[in-house]
mmCIF file of C-alpha atoms in Angstrom:
data_model
loop_
_atom_site.group_PDB
_atom_site.id
_atom_site.type_symbol
_atom_site.label_atom_id
_atom_site.label_comp_id
_atom_site.label_asym_id
_atom_site.label_seq_id
_atom_site.Cartn_x
_atom_site.Cartn_y
_atom_site.Cartn_z
ATOM 1 C CA MET N 1 131.312 103.775 100.397
ATOM 2 C CA LYS N 2 131.897 101.187 97.653
ATOM 3 C CA LYS N 3 135.099 100.127 99.390
ATOM 4 C CA TRP N 4 133.194 99.796 102.694
ATOM 5 C CA LYS N 5 130.534 97.655 100.993
ATOM 6 C CA LYS N 6 133.232 95.363 99.571
ATOM 7 C CA VAL N 7 134.839 94.955 103.003
ATOM 8 C CA THR N 8 131.455 94.244 104.599
ATOM 9 C CA ALA N 9 130.521 91.728 101.908
ATOM 10 C CA SER N 10 133.897 89.992 102.292
ATOM 11 C CA LEU N 11 133.464 89.810 106.053
ATOM 12 C CA MET N 12 129.931 88.402 105.701
ATOM 13 C CA LEU N 13 131.184 85.816 103.240
ATOM 14 C CA SER N 14 134.020 84.853 105.593
ATOM 15 C CA ILE N 15 131.561 84.347 108.448
ATOM 16 C CA VAL N 16 129.331 82.200 106.257
ATOM 17 C CA THR N 17 132.337 80.110 105.188
ATOM 18 C CA LEU N 18 133.512 79.600 108.778
ATOM 19 C CA GLY N 19 130.027 78.543 109.805
ATOM 20 C CA SER N 20 129.720 76.018 107.024
ATOM 21 C CA GLY N 21 131.920 73.442 108.703
ATOM 22 C CA MET N 22 135.405 73.127 107.110
ATOM 23 C CA THR N 23 134.087 72.371 103.646
ATOM 24 C CA PHE N 24 137.449 73.424 102.180
ATOM 25 C CA LEU N 25 138.881 70.066 103.273
ATOM 26 C CA GLY N 26 136.550 68.179 100.936
ATOM 27 C CA ALA N 27 135.974 68.446 97.221
ATOM 28 C CA PRO N 28 136.125 71.977 95.732
ATOM 29 C CA GLN N 29 132.761 73.743 95.848
ATOM 30 C CA ALA N 30 131.441 76.710 93.906
ATOM 31 C CA SER N 31 131.405 79.943 95.927
ATOM 32 C CA ALA N 32 127.950 81.353 96.538
ATOM 33 C CA ALA N 33 127.555 85.054 95.822
ATOM 34 C CA ALA N 34 127.212 87.256 98.894
ATOM 35 C CA ASN N 35 123.905 88.790 99.877
ATOM 36 C CA ALA N 36 123.126 92.199 98.412
ATOM 37 C CA VAL N 37 124.015 95.270 100.503
ATOM 38 C CA PRO N 38 120.943 97.511 100.627
ATOM 39 C CA ALA N 39 120.594 101.230 101.043
ATOM 40 C CA TYR N 40 117.756 102.596 103.182
ATOM 41 C CA GLU N 41 114.744 104.768 102.526
ATOM 42 C CA VAL N 42 113.034 105.959 105.695
ATOM 43 C CA LYS N 43 109.467 107.120 105.065
ATOM 44 C CA PHE N 44 106.614 108.352 107.223
ATOM 45 C CA LEU N 45 103.038 109.338 106.460
ATOM 46 C CA ALA N 46 101.981 112.843 107.503
ATOM 47 C CA LYS N 47 98.547 114.267 108.279
ATOM 48 C CA PRO N 48 97.411 116.130 105.145
ATOM 49 C CA GLU N 49 94.927 118.271 107.068
ATOM 50 C CA LEU N 50 97.771 119.642 109.222
ATOM 51 C CA VAL N 51 100.704 119.858 106.796
ATOM 52 C CA LEU N 52 98.911 121.093 103.652
ATOM 53 C CA ASN N 53 97.121 124.256 102.672
ATOM 54 C CA THR N 54 93.647 123.993 101.149
ATOM 55 C CA ASP N 55 95.216 124.015 97.658
ATOM 56 C CA GLY N 56 97.362 120.952 98.481
ATOM 57 C CA THR N 57 100.684 122.767 98.889
ATOM 58 C CA PRO N 58 102.745 122.390 102.083
ATOM 59 C CA ARG N 59 102.176 125.018 104.763
ATOM 60 C CA SER N 60 104.944 127.554 105.310
ATOM 61 C CA GLU N 61 105.869 126.158 108.753
ATOM 62 C CA VAL N 62 106.321 122.702 107.200
ATOM 63 C CA ILE N 63 108.526 124.143 104.441
ATOM 64 C CA GLN N 64 110.679 125.934 107.034
ATOM 65 C CA THR N 65 110.904 123.099 109.571
ATOM 66 C CA LEU N 66 111.902 120.480 106.988
ATOM 67 C CA GLY N 67 114.098 122.814 104.917
ATOM 68 C CA LEU N 68 112.086 122.269 101.737
ATOM 69 C CA SER N 69 111.951 124.204 98.501
ATOM 70 C CA SER N 70 108.549 125.807 97.965
ATOM 71 C CA THR N 71 108.641 124.845 94.262
ATOM 72 C CA PRO N 72 107.897 121.184 93.613
ATOM 73 C CA ARG N 73 109.029 118.753 90.964
ATOM 74 C CA ASN N 74 105.984 117.254 89.257
ATOM 75 C CA ILE N 75 105.989 113.575 88.303
ATOM 76 C CA ASN N 76 103.329 111.618 86.402
ATOM 77 C CA VAL N 77 103.167 107.905 87.184
ATOM 78 C CA GLU N 78 101.149 104.815 86.337
ATOM 79 C CA TYR N 79 101.532 101.165 87.287
ATOM 80 C CA PHE N 80 100.859 98.139 85.103
ATOM 81 C CA ASP N 81 99.331 94.856 86.225
ATOM 82 C CA THR N 82 96.611 92.429 85.201
ATOM 83 C CA ASN N 83 93.034 92.844 86.417
ATOM 84 C CA ALA N 84 93.744 89.991 88.841
ATOM 85 C CA LEU N 85 96.987 91.703 89.995
ATOM 86 C CA GLY N 86 99.058 88.690 88.954
ATOM 87 C CA LEU N 87 102.372 90.586 89.120
ATOM 88 C CA ASP N 88 101.624 92.082 92.531
ATOM 89 C CA GLN N 89 100.721 88.672 93.936
ATOM 90 C CA GLN N 90 104.271 87.529 93.143
ATOM 91 C CA GLY N 91 105.772 90.639 94.748
ATOM 92 C CA TRP N 92 106.437 92.473 91.462
ATOM 93 C CA ASN N 93 105.486 96.047 90.585
ATOM 94 C CA VAL N 94 105.955 97.619 87.154
ATOM 95 C CA ARG N 95 106.016 101.431 87.037
ATOM 96 C CA PHE N 96 106.080 103.956 84.180
ATOM 97 C CA ARG N 97 106.691 107.628 84.894
ATOM 98 C CA LYS N 98 107.756 111.001 83.516
ATOM 99 C CA LYS N 99 109.373 113.852 85.456
ATOM 100 C CA ASP N 100 108.622 117.407 84.368
ATOM 101 C CA ASP N 101 112.310 118.347 84.057
ATOM 102 C CA LYS N 102 113.529 115.228 82.211
ATOM 103 C CA ASN N 103 113.496 114.303 78.524
ATOM 104 C CA ASN N 104 113.038 110.596 79.161
ATOM 105 C CA TYR N 105 110.526 108.102 80.486
ATOM 106 C CA GLU N 106 111.500 106.046 83.535
ATOM 107 C CA LEU N 107 110.574 102.352 83.474
ATOM 108 C CA THR N 108 111.014 100.540 86.791
ATOM 109 C CA TYR N 109 110.623 96.842 87.572
ATOM 110 C CA LYS N 110 110.604 96.192 91.319
ATOM 111 C CA LYS N 111 110.542 92.985 93.376
ATOM 112 C CA ARG N 112 109.565 93.239 97.044
ATOM 113 C CA TYR N 113 110.251 90.966 100.018
ATOM 114 C CA PRO N 114 108.690 91.489 103.449
ATOM 115 C CA VAL N 115 111.131 91.847 106.342
ATOM 116 C CA ILE N 116 109.698 89.687 109.130
ATOM 117 C CA ASN N 117 110.408 90.635 112.766
ATOM 118 C CA GLY N 118 113.162 92.998 111.642
ATOM 119 C CA ASP N 119 115.290 90.152 110.233
ATOM 120 C CA ILE N 120 116.808 91.883 107.211
ATOM 121 C CA ASN N 121 119.418 89.153 106.710
ATOM 122 C CA ALA N 122 116.701 86.518 106.329
ATOM 123 C CA ALA N 123 115.007 88.605 103.625
ATOM 124 C CA LEU N 124 118.339 89.183 101.861
ATOM 125 C CA THR N 125 119.129 85.461 101.992
ATOM 126 C CA LEU N 126 115.746 84.536 100.513
ATOM 127 C CA ALA N 127 116.260 87.117 97.771
ATOM 128 C CA ASN N 128 119.730 85.672 97.156
ATOM 129 C CA GLN N 129 118.232 82.207 96.726
ATOM 130 C CA GLU N 130 115.860 83.659 94.131
ATOM 131 C CA GLY N 131 118.630 85.330 92.146
ATOM 132 C CA PHE N 132 119.082 88.763 93.743
ATOM 133 C CA ASP N 133 122.618 88.856 95.150
ATOM 134 C CA LYS N 134 125.503 91.288 95.449
ATOM 135 C CA SER N 135 126.874 90.414 92.018
ATOM 136 C CA ASP N 136 123.767 91.690 90.181
ATOM 137 C CA ASP N 137 124.377 95.380 89.496
ATOM 138 C CA ASN N 138 121.226 95.732 87.383
ATOM 139 C CA TYR N 139 119.114 95.970 90.539
ATOM 140 C CA GLU N 140 119.333 98.439 93.414
ATOM 141 C CA ALA N 141 118.653 96.864 96.802
ATOM 142 C CA GLU N 142 116.843 99.007 99.324
ATOM 143 C CA ILE N 143 115.141 98.668 102.699
ATOM 144 C CA ASP N 144 111.977 100.747 102.914
ATOM 145 C CA TRP N 145 111.641 101.525 106.621
ATOM 146 C CA GLY N 146 108.288 102.942 107.653
ATOM 147 C CA TYR N 147 106.544 103.494 110.964
ATOM 148 C CA GLY N 148 106.211 99.861 111.993
ATOM 149 C CA LYS N 149 107.584 97.643 109.258
ATOM 150 C CA GLN N 150 110.380 97.191 106.762
ATOM 151 C CA THR N 151 110.313 95.941 103.176
ATOM 152 C CA LEU N 152 113.262 94.846 101.057
ATOM 153 C CA SER N 153 113.065 95.790 97.398
ATOM 154 C CA PHE N 154 115.160 95.275 94.266
ATOM 155 C CA SER N 155 114.614 97.844 91.509
ATOM 156 C CA ASN N 156 115.726 97.747 87.877
ATOM 157 C CA THR N 157 115.191 101.110 86.165
ATOM 158 C CA LYS N 158 115.429 101.734 82.413
ATOM 159 C CA LYS N 159 115.177 105.052 80.581
ATOM 160 C CA VAL N 160 113.690 105.775 77.160
ATOM 161 C CA ASP N 161 114.307 109.133 75.469
ATOM 162 C CA THR N 162 111.282 111.206 74.538
ATOM 163 C CA LYS N 163 110.457 114.607 73.062
ATOM 164 C CA ALA N 164 107.336 114.796 75.226
ATOM 165 C CA THR N 165 107.294 117.897 77.412
ATOM 166 C CA GLY N 166 106.331 118.288 81.055
ATOM 167 C CA VAL N 167 104.739 115.213 82.582
ATOM 168 C CA GLN N 168 102.965 114.049 79.421
ATOM 169 C CA LEU N 169 102.709 110.237 79.202
ATOM 170 C CA PRO N 170 102.277 108.210 76.016
ATOM 171 C CA SER N 171 99.160 106.163 75.350
ATOM 172 C CA GLN N 172 98.634 103.109 77.526
ATOM 173 C CA GLN N 173 99.568 100.766 74.666
ATOM 174 C CA GLU N 174 102.721 102.721 73.810
ATOM 175 C CA ALA N 175 103.825 102.642 77.444
ATOM 176 C CA LEU N 176 103.122 98.914 77.639
ATOM 177 C CA ASN N 177 105.118 98.285 74.451
ATOM 178 C CA MET N 178 108.130 100.088 75.968
ATOM 179 C CA LEU N 179 107.810 98.126 79.211
ATOM 180 C CA LEU N 180 107.703 94.852 77.271
ATOM 181 C CA ASP N 181 110.677 95.892 75.136
ATOM 182 C CA LYS N 182 112.811 96.638 78.225
ATOM 183 C CA LEU N 183 111.511 93.698 80.286
ATOM 184 C CA PRO N 184 114.390 92.264 82.380
ATOM 185 C CA GLY N 185 115.058 88.535 82.307
ATOM 186 C CA LYS N 186 114.359 87.959 86.002
ATOM 187 C CA LEU N 187 110.765 89.154 85.659
ATOM 188 C CA LYS N 188 110.269 87.674 82.200
ATOM 189 C CA ASN N 189 110.945 84.137 83.428
ATOM 190 C CA TRP N 190 110.089 84.593 87.104
ATOM 191 C CA SER N 191 108.028 81.501 87.935
ATOM 192 C CA ALA N 192 108.021 79.875 84.494
ATOM 193 C CA SER N 193 109.370 80.544 81.014
ATOM 194 C CA ASN N 194 107.861 83.812 79.720
ATOM 195 C CA TRP N 195 105.602 84.103 82.791
ATOM 196 C CA GLY N 196 106.364 87.782 83.313
ATOM 197 C CA LYS N 197 106.004 88.611 79.634
ATOM 198 C CA GLN N 198 102.586 86.946 79.548
ATOM 199 C CA GLN N 199 101.477 88.769 82.703
ATOM 200 C CA LEU N 200 102.648 92.139 81.430
ATOM 201 C CA THR N 201 101.113 91.601 77.982
ATOM 202 C CA GLN N 202 97.740 91.152 79.684
ATOM 203 C CA SER N 203 98.218 94.190 81.930
ATOM 204 C CA ARG N 204 96.542 97.586 81.994
ATOM 205 C CA ALA N 205 97.442 100.942 83.488
ATOM 206 C CA TYR N 206 96.567 101.819 87.090
ATOM 207 C CA GLY N 207 96.580 105.612 87.162
ATOM 208 C CA PRO N 208 97.957 107.937 85.922
ATOM 209 C CA ILE N 209 98.607 110.143 88.951
ATOM 210 C CA THR N 210 100.609 113.360 88.954
ATOM 211 C CA PHE N 211 102.280 113.827 92.337
ATOM 212 C CA HIS N 212 104.333 116.714 93.661
ATOM 213 C CA ARG N 213 107.779 116.288 95.217
ATOM 214 C CA TYR N 214 109.227 119.015 97.451
ATOM 215 C CA GLU N 215 112.959 118.586 98.015
ATOM 216 C CA GLY N 216 115.199 119.957 100.719
ATOM 217 C CA THR N 217 117.907 119.291 103.283
ATOM 218 C CA TRP N 218 117.250 118.266 106.866
ATOM 219 C CA ASN N 219 119.943 117.276 109.368
ATOM 220 C CA GLY N 220 122.465 116.909 106.555
ATOM 221 C CA GLN N 221 120.161 114.545 104.649
ATOM 222 C CA GLU N 222 118.374 115.102 101.355
ATOM 223 C CA LEU N 223 114.724 115.055 102.409
ATOM 224 C CA THR N 224 111.575 114.941 100.300
ATOM 225 C CA LEU N 225 107.922 115.590 100.983
ATOM 226 C CA GLU N 226 105.582 114.120 98.374
ATOM 227 C CA VAL N 227 101.911 114.940 97.919
ATOM 228 C CA TRP N 228 99.981 112.192 96.107
ATOM 229 C CA PRO N 229 96.411 113.123 95.049
ATOM 230 C CA ILE N 230 94.925 109.614 94.900
ATOM 231 C CA ARG N 231 91.352 108.555 94.172
ATOM 232 C CA ASP N 232 89.542 108.034 97.467
ATOM 233 C CA ALA N 233 88.188 104.671 98.608
ATOM 234 C CA ALA N 234 84.641 105.552 97.500
ATOM 235 C CA GLY N 235 85.881 106.498 94.033
ATOM 236 C CA THR N 236 84.053 109.821 94.146
ATOM 237 C CA GLY N 237 86.856 112.222 95.037
ATOM 238 C CA ILE N 238 90.550 112.736 95.700
ATOM 239 C CA GLU N 239 92.501 112.023 98.886
ATOM 240 C CA ASN N 240 95.952 113.514 99.440
ATOM 241 C CA ILE N 241 98.565 111.090 100.729
ATOM 242 C CA VAL N 242 101.589 112.892 102.181
ATOM 243 C CA GLU N 243 104.905 111.105 102.618
ATOM 244 C CA VAL N 244 108.103 112.453 104.204
ATOM 245 C CA SER N 245 111.270 110.477 103.440
ATOM 246 C CA PHE N 246 115.038 110.403 103.143
ATOM 247 C CA LYS N 247 117.520 107.934 101.679
ATOM 248 C CA THR N 248 120.918 106.911 103.014
ATOM 249 C CA ASP N 249 123.652 104.308 102.481
ATOM 250 C CA ASP N 250 124.823 104.777 106.061
ATOM 251 C CA THR N 251 123.634 101.641 107.846
ATOM 252 C CA VAL N 252 125.154 102.850 111.125
ATOM 253 C CA ALA N 253 123.457 106.268 111.208
ATOM 254 C CA VAL N 254 120.088 105.363 109.693
ATOM 255 C CA SER N 255 118.412 104.238 112.920
ATOM 256 C CA GLY N 256 119.309 107.417 114.803
ATOM 257 C CA LEU N 257 118.271 109.656 111.903
ATOM 258 C CA ARG N 258 114.973 107.802 111.620
ATOM 259 C CA THR N 259 114.276 108.337 115.328
ATOM 260 C CA GLN N 260 115.028 112.054 115.025
ATOM 261 C CA LEU N 261 112.677 112.494 112.061
ATOM 262 C CA LEU N 262 109.981 110.457 113.803
ATOM 263 C CA GLN N 263 110.237 112.633 116.904
ATOM 264 C CA LEU N 264 110.171 115.830 114.845
ATOM 265 C CA LEU N 265 106.964 114.789 113.113
ATOM 266 C CA GLU N 266 105.423 113.605 116.379
ATOM 267 C CA ASN N 267 106.333 116.806 118.231
ATOM 268 C CA ASN N 268 104.536 118.864 115.564
ATOM 269 C CA ASN N 269 101.548 116.483 115.542
ATOM 270 C CA TRP N 270 102.164 115.826 111.838
ATOM 271 C CA LEU N 271 102.805 112.075 112.022
ATOM 272 C CA ILE N 272 100.294 109.404 111.068
ATOM 273 C CA PRO N 273 101.368 106.452 113.289
ATOM 274 C CA ALA N 274 100.806 103.819 110.614
ATOM 275 C CA ASP N 275 102.401 102.240 107.563
ATOM 276 C CA GLY N 276 101.089 102.607 104.046
ATOM 277 C CA LEU N 277 102.109 101.423 100.598
ATOM 278 C CA LYS N 278 101.117 103.938 97.927
ATOM 279 C CA THR N 279 101.488 101.319 95.216
ATOM 280 C CA GLN N 280 99.064 98.973 96.953
ATOM 281 C CA THR N 281 96.522 101.752 97.429
ATOM 282 C CA ILE N 282 96.728 102.711 93.743
ATOM 283 C CA LEU N 283 96.302 99.090 92.612
ATOM 284 C CA GLU N 284 93.213 98.815 94.823
ATOM 285 C CA ARG N 285 91.549 102.052 93.722
ATOM 286 C CA TYR N 286 92.232 102.376 89.984
#
């Protein structure tokens, strides 16, 4: 796959060079780095009242149809932003989480770009202009492909060892100190010197939320079903958000696989025909 990515990137760069108008005849110019080559995460929302039991676990027919394990992985997560959501307004999300089977905390710094009218190359080119290109191996490029829209994201994930057990998170201030300590340069100086550091210093936790991830194999793909018990819009109870997703590096097969999963969910009347960003919902409700 890495070899394929290199060939693709070289081909893209060759096309760009040919389209630039014989610049090799003039003075030598610096070569621009190629656009990043993203993987894909296809994700759909499912109807909680039809796919979950009353205790919030997936129904047996859902487990069987999607090839899921009946035992979930539990993950505790919180997001950090200012009260005015200054990071989010610039397309940045900062996440802190702990998985029940890991002895480390996961710190993720993610920059998002909307994909407009399906033009992934335009989003990749804009990201390239802002410093996210193929040469930067600190960030993983990914296209989140939902029901009706796509989003390009670049994620930088750091890990900090801990003796904490299960999904136990540190205090808000301890988590914030770790996030500041591992703060990547792109976010730190995003729109001005130390802008990101100042934003994060003034941030608070949104959450925490413990969600449940059921993993399995469907159609040769690793598939997950996640159940997110999120505070409801009124702030008086809990609403389960259910997401079914798979990831792939195969840019040729992804469209067909997405269609098959979409049809499977539709045929069982499990699909919610809408897009939703969990992160945005959490920032709005916590």
